[in-house]
Amino acid sequence: MQMKGLVRVFAALMVIFSLYQLSFTWFVSSHEKKMKEKAEKQVKATMPAAAAKYPGDKKLQELYQDTLDAAIQTRYQRLLDSTSQQKITWWGFNYKDAKDQEAKLGLDLQGGMNVTLEVGMADFLRSKSGYSADKAFNEALNKAVAQKATTGLDLIDLFVQQYKAVAPNNKLAPLFIANSNKRINLESTDAQVITYLRQESDVAFTNTFNILQNRIDRFGVASPTINPDKVKKIITVELAGVTDKERVRRYLQSSANLQFFELYNIGEIGQSFQAAEEGLAVALNSTGADSASFAKIDSLLKKDTTAAGQAKRFPVSSLLQILQPQQDQSGKVIFPGPIGYVQTKDTAVLGERMRNPAFAGQFPSTLKFVYGYSGGENEKTNGIMALYALKTVDGQRAKLEGEHVSDARQDYDERGRVAIKMEMDNAGAKIWARMTEQNVGKGIAIVLDDFVQTAPTVNGPIPNGSSEITGSYEVKEAQDVSEMLKSGKLPAPAKIVAEQVVGATLGEDAVNGGSLAFIISFAVIFAFMLLYYNNSGWIANISLILNLLFTISILTAMGATFTAAGIAGLVLTIGMAVDTNVIIFERIKDELSWGRNYQTAVNNGYRRSLAPVLDAHVTTFLTAAILYYFGLGPVRGFAYVQMWGIVLNLFCGILISRTITDWFTNKQRHLEYFTAIGTKIFQHAKYKFIEFRKVAYGISVVVALLGIGSLIYGFDYGVEFKGGRSYTIRFNEKVDNEDVRVELQKVFGEYPIVKTLGGQNQLNITTAYKIEEVGANIDSTVERTLYTGLNKFLPQGTSFEAFETVHKVGSQTVLPTISEDLKRGAILATIFSILIIVGYIFIRFRDWRYSVGTIVALLHDVFITLAVFSFLRHVVPFSLEIDQHFIAAILTVIGFSMNDTIIVFDRIRENSKNMPTADNGTIINKSINDTLSRTIMTSVTVFLTILILFVVGGEVTKGFAFAMLIGVITGTYSSIFVAAPILVDFAKGRHLGDSGAQAKAKPASTKA
């Protein structure tokens, strides 16, 4: 093999990189463990234990324990915040940076919330029309919205179609001229208006995404994930560990709140600040309330000159660097916009102290403290925030709201510097003129969602509403600010269309099940390769270890989040990783059986296995890529893991394994490929598969009929595909499903779907109750109704809060609009996968007969899986739902099924060249028999890993694993009995080695 030295160096560098990358997880885990122990110790020192505080009263002990746990969590989070800059690695990474580099667990493994938001393009069109009352406009838009709900097509295209149907003689331009800032006019064509709307919709989407990102950064969630899809106009947000679901729903769906505030400077509030800090210092360190004790404490604080004493005396300014005024060239005193700077890690503590009545009570009621960007270099990542004092109208409102911004754009000033041009509408221009006139030389804060984005200094009055903001902006920064300014004029609010909540308990179960499946699968495959392939199995096992190590470390380095579906992908990677070595080893065994010497057999084994190995990996990668494109949430994680596993498997399974094999050969040590078991199984097989092809055809016809029948008999669709709300409820004891259905019917007005999930004390309840209704508290209303219906099955006295935190361990909500999109995407993904693979097979083998065999085999596999999920859904003791995990299994089966089929096809093509006078039936029989061992072995390795995942992997992946088990069995069957035999009965007059010319040999004469 060429470039063996390069492979060794690259492999060594990858090992070093992997160990380096994964070490962050160990360092972070160790630090967090220490902080957790410290938090528990601090709380224990200040708060008595539950048993000591309420001896003999278990109910009060349980309630008080919740208080202790909350106090520990608060203290723990504060310790992590305060140590965010502490060095925790041997090479100097602080906790914050190391945390960003560690392996991240998804919400289904640690609990949390996954939300899919759809950006409101209907609201965008209304705003661009100036909320037109035009009858044709509103009728067309309403029809377009209804049509999108069932088709998933682009709303702008649908609106244009409907408007032309409603008002065929009207142009689009008059609808949108008023708010276009002269970008279109009455002469603009419909095509130009559509282009304008698309450009503005992209800006609105990007702006909504940026606003959501800023909001999410303030949830206090470690490493949140937010993924925009500009084509589908959806944003997926994953907040692992979040607990306040209502706050998330409210915060993510609220409209952007852009405001312009005048500022207090330190000269105006300096005396109040000093008095407030003195009062706060006394309040924080006092035990009594009389003035004498206050005076005594103040005196003691002033005498303590130690660093700790000064921190107690100045509880605010010890954390806040107060900015002092400066003098300009004329001697005029200039006050900076911010009051001061604070380290990001201290903002929680500082905010708590400034909200203390002893401090806050010293300031005017119109003053409001908020944080903002510091304005320095790398202001978003430098760990520094600015504190601003806003002048409000009534404690909240600003003199000028963002809705008055008519346009904003990145531009350049007269000196060629990057600038931002901003325009106000007539009402806003009047307010802006007064504000700028009264604040010349002072700053005006531009605030989005109570966070100062920028605070430019007013150079002079602006009477006409046209402003220019300059500073040390980069072009990208100026573009971001201008889009932020337009948020007040381009309302494209995000609406939650799908939601999944996983409790910490359910997440822990998923971690345990997935980890156990991973470990057992690894051990079983490790032992199997040694048992079946002798000491050459060590080559496969070393490749497997490196493949997993590289896959996990690269995914971690790229910031991927590991979910239960991702662990399933890793488990599947274990099975598929050794398949490459199985194909190579089986070829080497064939070469040795044919009398080749060891070196020739190894060379031929690797060389002649390369084509089928590449083909198998390409087809599996293509189906994973399609799944990634059409999938949503955790299923995309599965596809992402699978794609990286496939790519790295080529490197490990071919290059590294060959390098290790050559190393043994150079040491004059030959690897053994045969064992007693491997010698006896499938060696010299001479089964007559072609003779039984008509029986196989009959079975396939039955399978096709069952598949078609399943479409009539129906399926159990998951909540993702039918819309609704699904709850996972854990009871203290076994409950009867039918009793639960009856009780819930009384409160829902309809019977929900109730299924056992895991043990008999855990149920999955799905309902469409109020799914069409919208409102701020609709989710809470449904959950309270659920609580009412289940109350008789809960322990006596269980409160709604206890039900939410203890018994409701998971939930999922999918609105009908997104469920239709998901269903349509699943169908398209399956169709595209089949077509792409068929096309690839045609290009690869240059013969349409191979493509026909591929189509029939793939449809055969899909139909069997559909039939099983339809007809057995009321028979098996676990859920067989058609959901995204099922689609992931189907697409994976399609890709995997091609592995075996390609191996057989490749041998058919090879034998057809070596046997030019043999009939097609003889060639196919020999090819299937020649490859029977590797066909079975590749299936066995994957089957074993999926079986283990099915048995111990937990409920989250059980449906996926079951579909994969069915698919692996049917894929093996179809490769042997369907795909290859079909070649005999198509174009009988042509030899298999001839893709277009007249056959040189006799057609198959084999009789069934």
Coordinates of C-alpha atoms in Angstrom, one line a residue, residues 113 115-118 123 208 211-212 215 219 245-256 492-499 774-779 815:
M113 CA -36.8 21.2 26.1
V115 CA -38.7 23.6 20.5
T116 CA -39.4 24.1 16.8
L117 CA -40.5 27.6 15.9
E118 CA -42.0 28.7 12.6
D123 CA -47.4 38.5 9.7
T208 CA -35.8 36.9 14.2
I211 CA -33.3 38.0 18.5
L212 CA -34.0 34.5 19.6
R215 CA -32.7 35.7 24.3
F219 CA -31.6 31.5 29.8
K245 CA -41.0 25.7 30.4
E246 CA -43.6 28.5 30.6
R247 CA -40.8 31.1 30.6
V248 CA -39.3 29.5 27.6
R249 CA -42.6 29.5 25.7
R250 CA -43.4 33.0 26.6
Y251 CA -39.9 34.4 25.9
L252 CA -39.4 32.7 22.6
Q253 CA -42.8 33.7 21.2
S254 CA -42.9 37.3 22.3
S255 CA -42.5 40.1 19.8
A256 CA -39.2 41.9 19.6
A492 CA -42.0 38.2 11.8
P493 CA -42.8 36.6 15.2
A494 CA -41.9 33.0 15.8
K495 CA -44.6 30.6 16.8
I496 CA -43.9 27.3 18.5
V497 CA -45.2 24.5 16.2
A498 CA -43.5 21.5 17.8
E499 CA -42.2 21.0 21.4
V774 CA -53.8 29.3 20.4
G775 CA -53.1 31.4 23.4
A776 CA -50.4 32.3 25.9
N777 CA -51.6 29.7 28.5
I778 CA -53.0 27.0 26.4
D779 CA -50.3 24.4 27.2
L815 CA -49.2 21.4 15.8

